[in-house]
Short mmCIF file of C-alpha atoms and ligand atoms in Angstrom, two decimals:
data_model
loop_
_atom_site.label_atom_id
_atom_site.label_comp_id
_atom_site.label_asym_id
_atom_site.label_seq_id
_atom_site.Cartn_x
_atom_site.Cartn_y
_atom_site.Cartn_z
CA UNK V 118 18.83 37.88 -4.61
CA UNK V 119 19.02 35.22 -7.26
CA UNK V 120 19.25 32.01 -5.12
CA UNK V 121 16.25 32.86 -3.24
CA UNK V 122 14.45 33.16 -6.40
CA UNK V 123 15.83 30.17 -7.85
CA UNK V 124 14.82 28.25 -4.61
CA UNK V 125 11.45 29.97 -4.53
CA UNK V 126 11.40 28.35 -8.31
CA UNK V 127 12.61 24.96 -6.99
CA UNK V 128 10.30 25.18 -3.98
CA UNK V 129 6.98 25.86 -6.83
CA UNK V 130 8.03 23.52 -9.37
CA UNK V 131 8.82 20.69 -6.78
CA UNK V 132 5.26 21.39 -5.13
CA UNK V 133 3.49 21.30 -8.19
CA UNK V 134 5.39 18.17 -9.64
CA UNK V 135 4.66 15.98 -6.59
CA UNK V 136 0.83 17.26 -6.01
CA UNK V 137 -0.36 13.52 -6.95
CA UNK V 138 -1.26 12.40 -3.90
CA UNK V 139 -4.77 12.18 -2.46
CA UNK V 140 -5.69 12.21 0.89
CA UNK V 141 -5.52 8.89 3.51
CA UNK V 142 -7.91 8.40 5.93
CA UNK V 143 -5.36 6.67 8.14
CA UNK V 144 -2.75 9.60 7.58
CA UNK V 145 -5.44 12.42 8.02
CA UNK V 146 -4.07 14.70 11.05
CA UNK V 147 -1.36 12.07 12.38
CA UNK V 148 1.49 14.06 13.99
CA UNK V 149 4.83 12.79 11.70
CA UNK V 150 8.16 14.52 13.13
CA UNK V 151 10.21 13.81 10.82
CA UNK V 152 14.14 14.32 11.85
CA UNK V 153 16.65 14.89 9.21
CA UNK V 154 20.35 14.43 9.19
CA UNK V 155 23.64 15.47 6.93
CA UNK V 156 23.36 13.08 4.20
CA UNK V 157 23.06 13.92 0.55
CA UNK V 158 19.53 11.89 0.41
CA UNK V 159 18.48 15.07 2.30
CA UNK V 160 16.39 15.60 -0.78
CA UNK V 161 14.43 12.56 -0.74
CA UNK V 162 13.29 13.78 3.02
CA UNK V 163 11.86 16.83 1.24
CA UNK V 164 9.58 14.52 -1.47
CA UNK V 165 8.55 12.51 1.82
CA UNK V 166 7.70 15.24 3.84
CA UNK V 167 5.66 16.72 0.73
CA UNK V 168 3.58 13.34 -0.24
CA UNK V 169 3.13 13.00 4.28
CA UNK V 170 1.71 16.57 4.45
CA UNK V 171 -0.34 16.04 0.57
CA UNK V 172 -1.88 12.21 2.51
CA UNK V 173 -3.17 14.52 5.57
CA UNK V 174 -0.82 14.05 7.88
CA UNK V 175 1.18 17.28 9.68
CA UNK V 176 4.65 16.59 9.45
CA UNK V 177 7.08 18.71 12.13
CA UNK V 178 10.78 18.71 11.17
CA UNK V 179 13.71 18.63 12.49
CA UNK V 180 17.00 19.26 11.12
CA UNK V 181 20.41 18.73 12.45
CA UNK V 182 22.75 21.27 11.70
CA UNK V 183 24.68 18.92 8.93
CA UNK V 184 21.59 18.60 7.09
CA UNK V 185 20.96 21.98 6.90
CA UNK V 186 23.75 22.52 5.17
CA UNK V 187 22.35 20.25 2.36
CA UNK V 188 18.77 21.69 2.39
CA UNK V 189 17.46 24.95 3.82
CA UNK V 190 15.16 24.52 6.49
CA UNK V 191 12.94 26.66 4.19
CA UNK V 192 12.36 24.26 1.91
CA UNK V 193 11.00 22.07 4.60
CA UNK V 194 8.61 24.62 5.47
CA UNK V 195 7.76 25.47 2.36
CA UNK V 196 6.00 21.82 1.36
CA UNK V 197 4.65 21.34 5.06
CA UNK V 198 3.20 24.79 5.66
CA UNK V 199 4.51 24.25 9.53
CA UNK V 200 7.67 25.67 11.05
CA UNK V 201 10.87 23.27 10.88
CA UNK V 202 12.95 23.18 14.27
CA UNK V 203 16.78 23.01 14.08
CA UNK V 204 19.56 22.99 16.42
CA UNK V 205 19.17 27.02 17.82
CA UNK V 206 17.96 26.92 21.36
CA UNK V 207 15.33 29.59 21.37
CA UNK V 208 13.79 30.66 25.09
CA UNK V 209 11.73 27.14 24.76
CA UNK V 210 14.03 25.26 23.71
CA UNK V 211 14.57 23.23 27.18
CA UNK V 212 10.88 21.60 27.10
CA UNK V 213 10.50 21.71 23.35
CA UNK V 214 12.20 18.05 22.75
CA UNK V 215 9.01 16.66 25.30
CA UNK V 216 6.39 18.33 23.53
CA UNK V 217 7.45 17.31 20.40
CA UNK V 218 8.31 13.49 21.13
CA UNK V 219 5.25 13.15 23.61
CA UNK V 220 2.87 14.73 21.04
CA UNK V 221 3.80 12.72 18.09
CA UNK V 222 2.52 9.55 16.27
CA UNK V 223 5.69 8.39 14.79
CA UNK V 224 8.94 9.56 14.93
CA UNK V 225 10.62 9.40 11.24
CA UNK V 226 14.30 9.98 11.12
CA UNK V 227 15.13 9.72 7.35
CA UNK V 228 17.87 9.67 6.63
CA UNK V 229 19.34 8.43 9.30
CA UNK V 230 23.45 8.83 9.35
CA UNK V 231 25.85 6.34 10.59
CA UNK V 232 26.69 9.51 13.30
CA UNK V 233 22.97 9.65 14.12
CA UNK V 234 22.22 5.90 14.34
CA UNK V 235 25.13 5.14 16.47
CA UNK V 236 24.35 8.16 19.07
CA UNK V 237 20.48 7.13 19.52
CA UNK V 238 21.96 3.29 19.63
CA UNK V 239 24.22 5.12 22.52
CA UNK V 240 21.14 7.15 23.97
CA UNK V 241 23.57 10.26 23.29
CA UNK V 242 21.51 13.47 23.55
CA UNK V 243 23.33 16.65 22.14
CA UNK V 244 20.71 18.10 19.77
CA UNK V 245 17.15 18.47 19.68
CA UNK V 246 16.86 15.57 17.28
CA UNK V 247 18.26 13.12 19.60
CA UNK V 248 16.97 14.54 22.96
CA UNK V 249 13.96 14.65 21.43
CA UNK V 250 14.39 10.27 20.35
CA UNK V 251 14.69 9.90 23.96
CA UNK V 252 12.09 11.73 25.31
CA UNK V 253 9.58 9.84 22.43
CA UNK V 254 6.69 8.07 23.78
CA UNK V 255 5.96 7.06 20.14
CA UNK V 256 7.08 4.75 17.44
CA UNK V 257 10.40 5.11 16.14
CA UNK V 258 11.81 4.20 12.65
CA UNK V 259 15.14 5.21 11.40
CA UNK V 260 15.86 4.84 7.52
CA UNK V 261 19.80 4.98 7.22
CA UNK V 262 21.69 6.39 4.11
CA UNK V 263 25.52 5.80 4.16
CA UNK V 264 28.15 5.73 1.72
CA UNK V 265 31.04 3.16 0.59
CA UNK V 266 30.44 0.06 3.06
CA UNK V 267 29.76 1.90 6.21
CA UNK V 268 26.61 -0.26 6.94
CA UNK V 269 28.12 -3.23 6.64
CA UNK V 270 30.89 -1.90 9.29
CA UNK V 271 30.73 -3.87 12.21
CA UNK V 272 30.38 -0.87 14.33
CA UNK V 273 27.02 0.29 12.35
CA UNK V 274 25.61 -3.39 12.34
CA UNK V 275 26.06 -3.66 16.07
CA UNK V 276 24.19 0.08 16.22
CA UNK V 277 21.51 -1.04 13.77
CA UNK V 278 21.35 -4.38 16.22
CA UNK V 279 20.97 -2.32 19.42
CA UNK V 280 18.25 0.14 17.90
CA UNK V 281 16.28 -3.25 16.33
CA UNK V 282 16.29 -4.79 19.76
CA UNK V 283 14.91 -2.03 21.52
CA UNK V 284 11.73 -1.57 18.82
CA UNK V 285 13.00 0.97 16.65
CA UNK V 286 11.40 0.49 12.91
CA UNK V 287 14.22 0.08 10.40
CA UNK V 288 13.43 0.97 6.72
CA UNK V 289 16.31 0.02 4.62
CA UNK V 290 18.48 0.78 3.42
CA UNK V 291 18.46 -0.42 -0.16
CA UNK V 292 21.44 -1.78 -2.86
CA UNK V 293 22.61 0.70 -5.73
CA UNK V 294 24.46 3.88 -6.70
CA UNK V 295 25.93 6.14 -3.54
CA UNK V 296 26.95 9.69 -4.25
CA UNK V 297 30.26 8.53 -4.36
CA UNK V 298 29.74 6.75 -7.50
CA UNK V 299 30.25 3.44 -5.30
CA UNK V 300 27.29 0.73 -5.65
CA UNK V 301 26.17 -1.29 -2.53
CA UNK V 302 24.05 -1.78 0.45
CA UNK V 303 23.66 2.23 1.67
CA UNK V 304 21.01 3.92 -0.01
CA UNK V 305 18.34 5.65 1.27
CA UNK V 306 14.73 3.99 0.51
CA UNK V 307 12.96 5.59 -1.94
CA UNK V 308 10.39 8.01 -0.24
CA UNK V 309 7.27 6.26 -2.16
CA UNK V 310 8.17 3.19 -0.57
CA UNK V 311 9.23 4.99 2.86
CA UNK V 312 5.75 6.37 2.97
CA UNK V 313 4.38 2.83 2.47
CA UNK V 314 6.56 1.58 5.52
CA UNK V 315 4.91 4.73 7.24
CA UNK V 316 1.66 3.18 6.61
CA UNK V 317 2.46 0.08 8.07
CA UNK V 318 3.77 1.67 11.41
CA UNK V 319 1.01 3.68 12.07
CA UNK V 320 -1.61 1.02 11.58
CA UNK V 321 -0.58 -1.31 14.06
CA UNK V 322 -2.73 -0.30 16.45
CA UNK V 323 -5.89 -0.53 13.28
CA UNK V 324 -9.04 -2.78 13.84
CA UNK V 325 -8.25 -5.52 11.96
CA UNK V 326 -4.76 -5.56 14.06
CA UNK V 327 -3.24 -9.79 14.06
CA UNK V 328 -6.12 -10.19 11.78
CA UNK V 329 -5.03 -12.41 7.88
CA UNK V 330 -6.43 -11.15 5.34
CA UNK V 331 -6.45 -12.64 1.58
CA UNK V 332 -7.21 -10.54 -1.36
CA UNK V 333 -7.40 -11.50 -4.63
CA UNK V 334 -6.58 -8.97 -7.46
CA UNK V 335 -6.79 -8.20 -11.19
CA UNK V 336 -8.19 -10.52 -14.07
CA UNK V 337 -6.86 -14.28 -15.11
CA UNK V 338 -5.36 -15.15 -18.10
CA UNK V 339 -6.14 -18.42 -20.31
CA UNK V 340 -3.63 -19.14 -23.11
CA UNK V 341 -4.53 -19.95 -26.55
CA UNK V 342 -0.71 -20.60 -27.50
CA UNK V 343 2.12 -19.05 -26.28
CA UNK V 344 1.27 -15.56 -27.38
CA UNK V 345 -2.64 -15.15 -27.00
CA UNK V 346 -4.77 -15.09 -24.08
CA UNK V 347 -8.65 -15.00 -23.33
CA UNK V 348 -8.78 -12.00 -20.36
CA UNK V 349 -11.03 -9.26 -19.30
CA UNK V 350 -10.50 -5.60 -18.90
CA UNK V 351 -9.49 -5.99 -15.26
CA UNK V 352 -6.80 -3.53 -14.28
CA UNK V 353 -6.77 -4.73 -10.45
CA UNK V 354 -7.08 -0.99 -8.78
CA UNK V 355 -10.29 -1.95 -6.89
CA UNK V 356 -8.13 -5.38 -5.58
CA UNK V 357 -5.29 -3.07 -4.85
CA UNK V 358 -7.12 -0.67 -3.37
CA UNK V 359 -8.66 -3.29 -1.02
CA UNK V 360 -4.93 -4.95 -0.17
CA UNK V 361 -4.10 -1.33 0.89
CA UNK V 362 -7.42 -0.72 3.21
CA UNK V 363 -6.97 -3.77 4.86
CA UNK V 364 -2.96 -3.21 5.49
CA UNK V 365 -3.83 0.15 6.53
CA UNK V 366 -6.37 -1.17 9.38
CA UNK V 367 -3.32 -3.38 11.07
CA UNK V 368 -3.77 -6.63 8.66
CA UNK V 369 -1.55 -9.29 7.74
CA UNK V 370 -2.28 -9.37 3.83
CA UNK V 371 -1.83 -11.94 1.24
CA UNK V 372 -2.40 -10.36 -2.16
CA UNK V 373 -2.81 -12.93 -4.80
CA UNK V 374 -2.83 -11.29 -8.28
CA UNK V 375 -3.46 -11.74 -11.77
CA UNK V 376 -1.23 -9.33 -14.10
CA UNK V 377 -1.94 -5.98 -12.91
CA UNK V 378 -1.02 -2.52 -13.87
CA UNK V 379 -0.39 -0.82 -10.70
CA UNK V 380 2.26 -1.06 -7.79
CA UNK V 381 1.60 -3.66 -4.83
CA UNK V 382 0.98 -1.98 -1.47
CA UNK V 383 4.29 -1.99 0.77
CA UNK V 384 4.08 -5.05 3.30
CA UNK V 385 1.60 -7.00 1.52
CA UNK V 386 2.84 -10.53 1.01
CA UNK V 387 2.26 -10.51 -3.05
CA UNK V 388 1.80 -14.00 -4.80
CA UNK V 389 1.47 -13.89 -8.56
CA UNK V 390 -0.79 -15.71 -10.79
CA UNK V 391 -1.64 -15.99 -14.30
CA UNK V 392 -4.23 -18.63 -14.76
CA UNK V 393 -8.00 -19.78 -13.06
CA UNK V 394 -6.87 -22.61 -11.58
CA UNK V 395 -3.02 -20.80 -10.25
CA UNK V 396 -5.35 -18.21 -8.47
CA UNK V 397 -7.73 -21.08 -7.41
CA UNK V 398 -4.79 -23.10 -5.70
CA UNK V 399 -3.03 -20.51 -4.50
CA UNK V 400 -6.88 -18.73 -2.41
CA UNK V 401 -7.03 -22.46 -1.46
CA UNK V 402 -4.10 -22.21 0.52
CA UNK V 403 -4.09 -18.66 2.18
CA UNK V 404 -7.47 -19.02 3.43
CA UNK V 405 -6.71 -22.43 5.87
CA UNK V 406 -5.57 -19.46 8.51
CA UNK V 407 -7.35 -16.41 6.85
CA UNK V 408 -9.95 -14.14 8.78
CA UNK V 409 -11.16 -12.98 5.73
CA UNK V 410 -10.96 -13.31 2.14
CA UNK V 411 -11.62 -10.50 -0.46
CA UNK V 412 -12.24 -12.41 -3.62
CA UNK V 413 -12.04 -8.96 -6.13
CA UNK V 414 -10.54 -10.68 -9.06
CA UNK V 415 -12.28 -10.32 -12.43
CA UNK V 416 -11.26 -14.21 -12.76
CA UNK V 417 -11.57 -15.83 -16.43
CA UNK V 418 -14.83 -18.21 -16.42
CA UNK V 419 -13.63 -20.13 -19.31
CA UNK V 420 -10.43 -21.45 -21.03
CA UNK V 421 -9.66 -22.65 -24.35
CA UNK V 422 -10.35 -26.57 -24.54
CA UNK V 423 -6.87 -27.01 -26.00
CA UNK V 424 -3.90 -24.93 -25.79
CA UNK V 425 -1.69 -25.26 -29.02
CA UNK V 426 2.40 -24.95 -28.32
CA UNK V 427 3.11 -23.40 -31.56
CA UNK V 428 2.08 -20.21 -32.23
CA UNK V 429 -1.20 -20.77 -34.12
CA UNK V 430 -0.82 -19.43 -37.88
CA UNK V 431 -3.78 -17.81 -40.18
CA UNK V 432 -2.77 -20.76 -42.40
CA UNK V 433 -3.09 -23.67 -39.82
CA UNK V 434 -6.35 -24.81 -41.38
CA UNK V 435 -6.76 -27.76 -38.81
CA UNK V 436 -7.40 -24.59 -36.32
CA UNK V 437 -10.21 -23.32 -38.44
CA UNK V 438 -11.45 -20.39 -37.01
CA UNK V 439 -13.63 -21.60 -33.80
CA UNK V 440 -12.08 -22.02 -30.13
CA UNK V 441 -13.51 -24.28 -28.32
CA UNK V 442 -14.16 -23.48 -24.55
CA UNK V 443 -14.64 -25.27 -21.42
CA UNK V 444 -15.57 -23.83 -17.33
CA UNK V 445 -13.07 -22.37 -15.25
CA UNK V 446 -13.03 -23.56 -11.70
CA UNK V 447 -15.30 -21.55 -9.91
CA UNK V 448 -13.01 -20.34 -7.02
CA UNK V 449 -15.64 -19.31 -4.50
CA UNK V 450 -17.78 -22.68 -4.44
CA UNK V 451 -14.56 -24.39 -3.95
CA UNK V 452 -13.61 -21.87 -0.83
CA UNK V 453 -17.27 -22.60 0.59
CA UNK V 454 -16.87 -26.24 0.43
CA UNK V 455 -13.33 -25.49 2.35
CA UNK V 456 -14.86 -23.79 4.92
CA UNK V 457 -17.62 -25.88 5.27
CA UNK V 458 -15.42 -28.07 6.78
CA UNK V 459 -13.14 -25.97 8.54
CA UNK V 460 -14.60 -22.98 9.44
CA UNK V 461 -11.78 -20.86 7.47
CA UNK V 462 -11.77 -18.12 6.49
CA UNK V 463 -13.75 -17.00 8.82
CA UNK V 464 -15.75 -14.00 6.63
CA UNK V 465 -16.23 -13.97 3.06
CA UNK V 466 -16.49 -10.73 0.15
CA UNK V 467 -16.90 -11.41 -3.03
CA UNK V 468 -18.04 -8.64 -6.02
CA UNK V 469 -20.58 -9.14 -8.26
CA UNK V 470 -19.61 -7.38 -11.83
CA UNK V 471 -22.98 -6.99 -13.35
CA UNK V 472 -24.17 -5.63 -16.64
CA UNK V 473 -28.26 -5.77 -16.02
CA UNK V 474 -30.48 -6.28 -13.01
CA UNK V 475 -27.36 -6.42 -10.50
CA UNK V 476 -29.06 -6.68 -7.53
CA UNK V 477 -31.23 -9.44 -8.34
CA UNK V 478 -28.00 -11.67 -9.81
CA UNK V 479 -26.10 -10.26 -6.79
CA UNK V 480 -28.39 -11.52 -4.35
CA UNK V 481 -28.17 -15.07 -6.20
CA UNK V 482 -24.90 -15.00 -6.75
CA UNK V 483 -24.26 -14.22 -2.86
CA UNK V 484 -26.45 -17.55 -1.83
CA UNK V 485 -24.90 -19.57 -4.38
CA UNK V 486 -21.08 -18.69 -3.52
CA UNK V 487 -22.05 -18.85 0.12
CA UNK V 488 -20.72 -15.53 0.79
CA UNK V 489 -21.42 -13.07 3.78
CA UNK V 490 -21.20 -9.96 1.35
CA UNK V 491 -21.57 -8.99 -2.10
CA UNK V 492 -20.52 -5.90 -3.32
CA UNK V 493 -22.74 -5.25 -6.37
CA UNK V 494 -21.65 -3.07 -9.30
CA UNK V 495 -23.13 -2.45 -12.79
CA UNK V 496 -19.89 -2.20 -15.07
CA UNK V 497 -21.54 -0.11 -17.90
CA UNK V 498 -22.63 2.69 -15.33
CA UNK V 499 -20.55 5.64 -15.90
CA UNK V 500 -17.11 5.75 -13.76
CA UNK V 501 -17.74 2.52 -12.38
CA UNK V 502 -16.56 -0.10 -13.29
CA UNK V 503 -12.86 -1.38 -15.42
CA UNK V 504 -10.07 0.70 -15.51
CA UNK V 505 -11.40 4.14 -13.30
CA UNK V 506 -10.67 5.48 -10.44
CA UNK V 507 -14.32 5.44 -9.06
CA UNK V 508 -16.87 2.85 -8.59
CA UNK V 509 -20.37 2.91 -7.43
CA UNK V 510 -20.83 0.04 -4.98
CA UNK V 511 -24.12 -1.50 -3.23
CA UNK V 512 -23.27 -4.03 -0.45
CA UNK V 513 -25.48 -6.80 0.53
CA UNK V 514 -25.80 -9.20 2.93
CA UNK V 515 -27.98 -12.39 3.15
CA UNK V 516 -30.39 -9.87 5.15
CA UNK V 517 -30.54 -7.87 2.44
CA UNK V 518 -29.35 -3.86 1.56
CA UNK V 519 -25.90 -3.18 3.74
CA UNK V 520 -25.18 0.07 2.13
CA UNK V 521 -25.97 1.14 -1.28
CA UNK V 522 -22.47 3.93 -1.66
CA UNK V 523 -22.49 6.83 -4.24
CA UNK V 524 -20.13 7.16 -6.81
CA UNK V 525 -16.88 7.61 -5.00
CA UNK V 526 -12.77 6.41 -5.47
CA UNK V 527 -11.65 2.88 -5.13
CA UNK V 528 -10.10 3.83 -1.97
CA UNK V 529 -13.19 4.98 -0.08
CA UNK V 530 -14.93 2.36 -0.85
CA UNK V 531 -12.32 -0.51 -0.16
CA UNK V 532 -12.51 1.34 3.30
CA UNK V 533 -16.01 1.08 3.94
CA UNK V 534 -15.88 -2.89 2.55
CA UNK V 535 -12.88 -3.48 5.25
CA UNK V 536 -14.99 -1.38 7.73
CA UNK V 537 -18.14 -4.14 7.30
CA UNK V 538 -15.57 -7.01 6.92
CA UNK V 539 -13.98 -5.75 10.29
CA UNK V 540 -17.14 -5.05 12.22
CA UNK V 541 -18.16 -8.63 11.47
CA UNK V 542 -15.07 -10.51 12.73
CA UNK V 543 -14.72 -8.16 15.71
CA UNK V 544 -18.76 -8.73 16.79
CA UNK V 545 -17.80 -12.40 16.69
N1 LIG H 139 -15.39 -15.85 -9.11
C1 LIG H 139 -14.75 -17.00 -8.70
N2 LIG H 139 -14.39 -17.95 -9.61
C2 LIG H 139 -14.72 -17.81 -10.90
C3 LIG H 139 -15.42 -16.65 -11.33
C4 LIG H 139 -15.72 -15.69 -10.40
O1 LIG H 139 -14.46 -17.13 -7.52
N3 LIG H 139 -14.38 -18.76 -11.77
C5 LIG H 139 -15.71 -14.84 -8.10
C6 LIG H 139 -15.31 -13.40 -8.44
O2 LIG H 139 -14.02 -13.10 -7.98
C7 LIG H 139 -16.38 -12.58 -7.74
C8 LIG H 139 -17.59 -13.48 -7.77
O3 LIG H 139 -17.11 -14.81 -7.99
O4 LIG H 139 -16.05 -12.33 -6.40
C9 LIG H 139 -18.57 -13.14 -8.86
O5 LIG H 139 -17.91 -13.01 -10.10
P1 LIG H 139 -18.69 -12.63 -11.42
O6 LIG H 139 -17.74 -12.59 -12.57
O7 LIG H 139 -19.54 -11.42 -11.18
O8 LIG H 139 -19.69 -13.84 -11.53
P2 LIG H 139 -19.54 -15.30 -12.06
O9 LIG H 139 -19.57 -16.24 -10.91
O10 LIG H 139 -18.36 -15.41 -12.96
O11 LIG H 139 -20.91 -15.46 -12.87
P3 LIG H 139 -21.36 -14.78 -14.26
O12 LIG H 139 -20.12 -14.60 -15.08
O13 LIG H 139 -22.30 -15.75 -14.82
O14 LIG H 139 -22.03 -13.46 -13.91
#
């Protein structure tokens, strides 16, 4: 039969172009039911439940009988690899709403109709979906989709208001273009940034839980004139990478960046910088509360001695062609003679980018800067280092060898720095 082909074709070519995903730790084996309803951004459930079940986590689905009209329940099944539950009562079907909604970690409903939102706001139970909201022991979070101005009907606010008092997570939804060509507030959340808001519901209960963390991100900029810069090679994926670790294990993040080429982790609060002494203030100030800073930035350790406001020309023979340079502000003295008096924040990382005999200028570098770790890495060592996706970390500690890690991604080993970080502050 030709549609099933063509979906079979769909089904492939949809697997294969969203297989970019690797696998979280904090996603690995976490029960996801994720319930869909009849709205056109049916299709965006399909991309979430794909990247869910590519992170680790086994998504069950559920499907009202409107949105099965929009996508098969096959499709479902076909990027989970689990069977997809609709609205036929099979012999089970009395105790299957409790078994799902008592055995999951978070219940997803995305998207979530105006219909749908205003019968769980009612505690209406005439489909598995709902009956199985109500008998959910676990976190709930709805992301609505509607069309032309329905969420800004009074009836849907005082829904959304209801469901928001009673705990239920609300992602979105999001300004722009509605299938009815209209633009406004109504859109379903993108499912990148759904899967982020995922994140941050499941790690509430994570070890560094009402924990602030700062992290600091990507290189520093120091202008020359208005178009030239003195930088480094920093792309900011092992600050990043951090950021997202330490939102995944239940922190409060401030992320304070220099340019950087990749997205900022959902729920971090993100404060941009260009220069030393921006990034300087700005650590400064987050760390008067902070549990912990991560102080990853490749910062700029010197700056021209004069910035010109003119773009400087070949001809300008005042310039010549030497640049004179002066010190940077060296960001972690100034955060030890902060905490000195203070005591915050409360635990200190900072990274030691090394080109010969790391350990030994790691270990100095740790006393100097007053730090409780140093994560030591040689920069010219192959897939370590600027702009990969793997690094090869050793940790110390004023004691001496923490953990000297193998060659591994960015991710695992911002997990095992937030794992030391965290076992510090909670042995406190
Ligand atoms: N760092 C800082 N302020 C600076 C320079 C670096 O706080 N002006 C921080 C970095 O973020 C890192 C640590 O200090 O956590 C070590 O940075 P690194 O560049 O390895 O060392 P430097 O202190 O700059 O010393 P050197 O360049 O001589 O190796």
């Amino acid at each position: 039969m030709p549609e099933l082909e063509l979906l079979r074709f769909y089904v492939l070519w949809f697997t294969f172009y969203t297989m970019d995903m690797e696998p979280i730790t904090l996603l690995k084996n976490k029960r996801i039911l994720l319930g869909v309803t009849g709205s056109i951004a049916c299709y965006k459930a399909v991309d979430l439940a794909s990247k869910l079940t590519q992170a680790g986590a086994l998504v069950d689905v559920i499907v009202t009988s409107a949105a099965a009209k929009f996508v098969s329940p096959l499709t479902f099944r076909s990027v989970t690899g689990r069977p997809v539950f609709d609205d036929m009562w099979r012999l089970d079907g009395h105790v299957r709403h409790v078994g799902l909604g008592e055995t999951a970690d978070l219940l997803l409903i995305a998207p979530a109709t105006a219909h749908t939102i205003a019968k769980l706001a009612l505690g209406l139970a005439d489909n598995l979906l709902t009956t199985t909201a109500l008998a959910a022991r676990c976190p709930v979070m709805a992301a609505p989709a509607m069309d032309g101005g329905m969420y800004q009907h009074p009836a849907t606010q005082a829904n959304v208001a209801t469901l928001r008092q009673r705990g239920v997570l609300l992602a979105g939804p999001v300004e722009g273009r509605m299938a009815s060509g209209l633009s406004g507030l109504g859109r379903m959340m993108e499912p990148s940034d759904l899967f982020g808001h995922v994140r941050l519901a499941l790690a509430r209960t994570g070890v560094l839980n009402g924990r602030h963390v700062v992290v600091t991100a990507g290189p520093t900029r120091e202008a020359l004139d208005p178009v030239r810069f003195i930088s480094n090679r920093s792309t900011g994926r092992q600050g990043l990478a951090v950021a997202q670790a330490a939102l995944d294990a239940g922190a409060r993040v401030t992320l304070i960046a220099g340019p950087v080429h990749q997205p900022i982790p959902i729920g971090a609060e993100h404060i941009a910088v260009t220069t030393t002494q921006e990034m300087a203030d700005a650590v400064c100030e987050a760390v008067v509360d902070a549990d912990a800073l991560f102080m990853v930035a490749a910062v700029a350790d010197f700056r021209p001695e004069t910035r010109a406001d003119q773009k400087i020309k070949k001809t300008d023979q005042a310039w010549g062609l030497a640049i004179g340079l002066e010190k940077t502000l060296d960001i972690l003295s100034a955060v030890k003679e902060q905490r000195e008096k203070t005591g915050f924040p409360r635990v200190t990382l900072g990274f030691a980018a090394e080109t010969q005999d790391a350990f030994e200028y790691g270990r100095h570098k740790l006393l100097r800067k007053g730090l409780n770790y140093i994560a030591v890495n040689d920069v010219t060592a192959a897939g370590a280092g600027f702009g990969v996706d793997t690094n090869r970390i050793a940790l110390l500690s004023s004691a001496g060898l923490v953990e000297e890690m193998p060659l591994q991604s960015k991710t695992a080993v911002a997990e095992r720095l937030v794992h030391y970080v965290a076992k510090t502050l909670n042995s406190r």
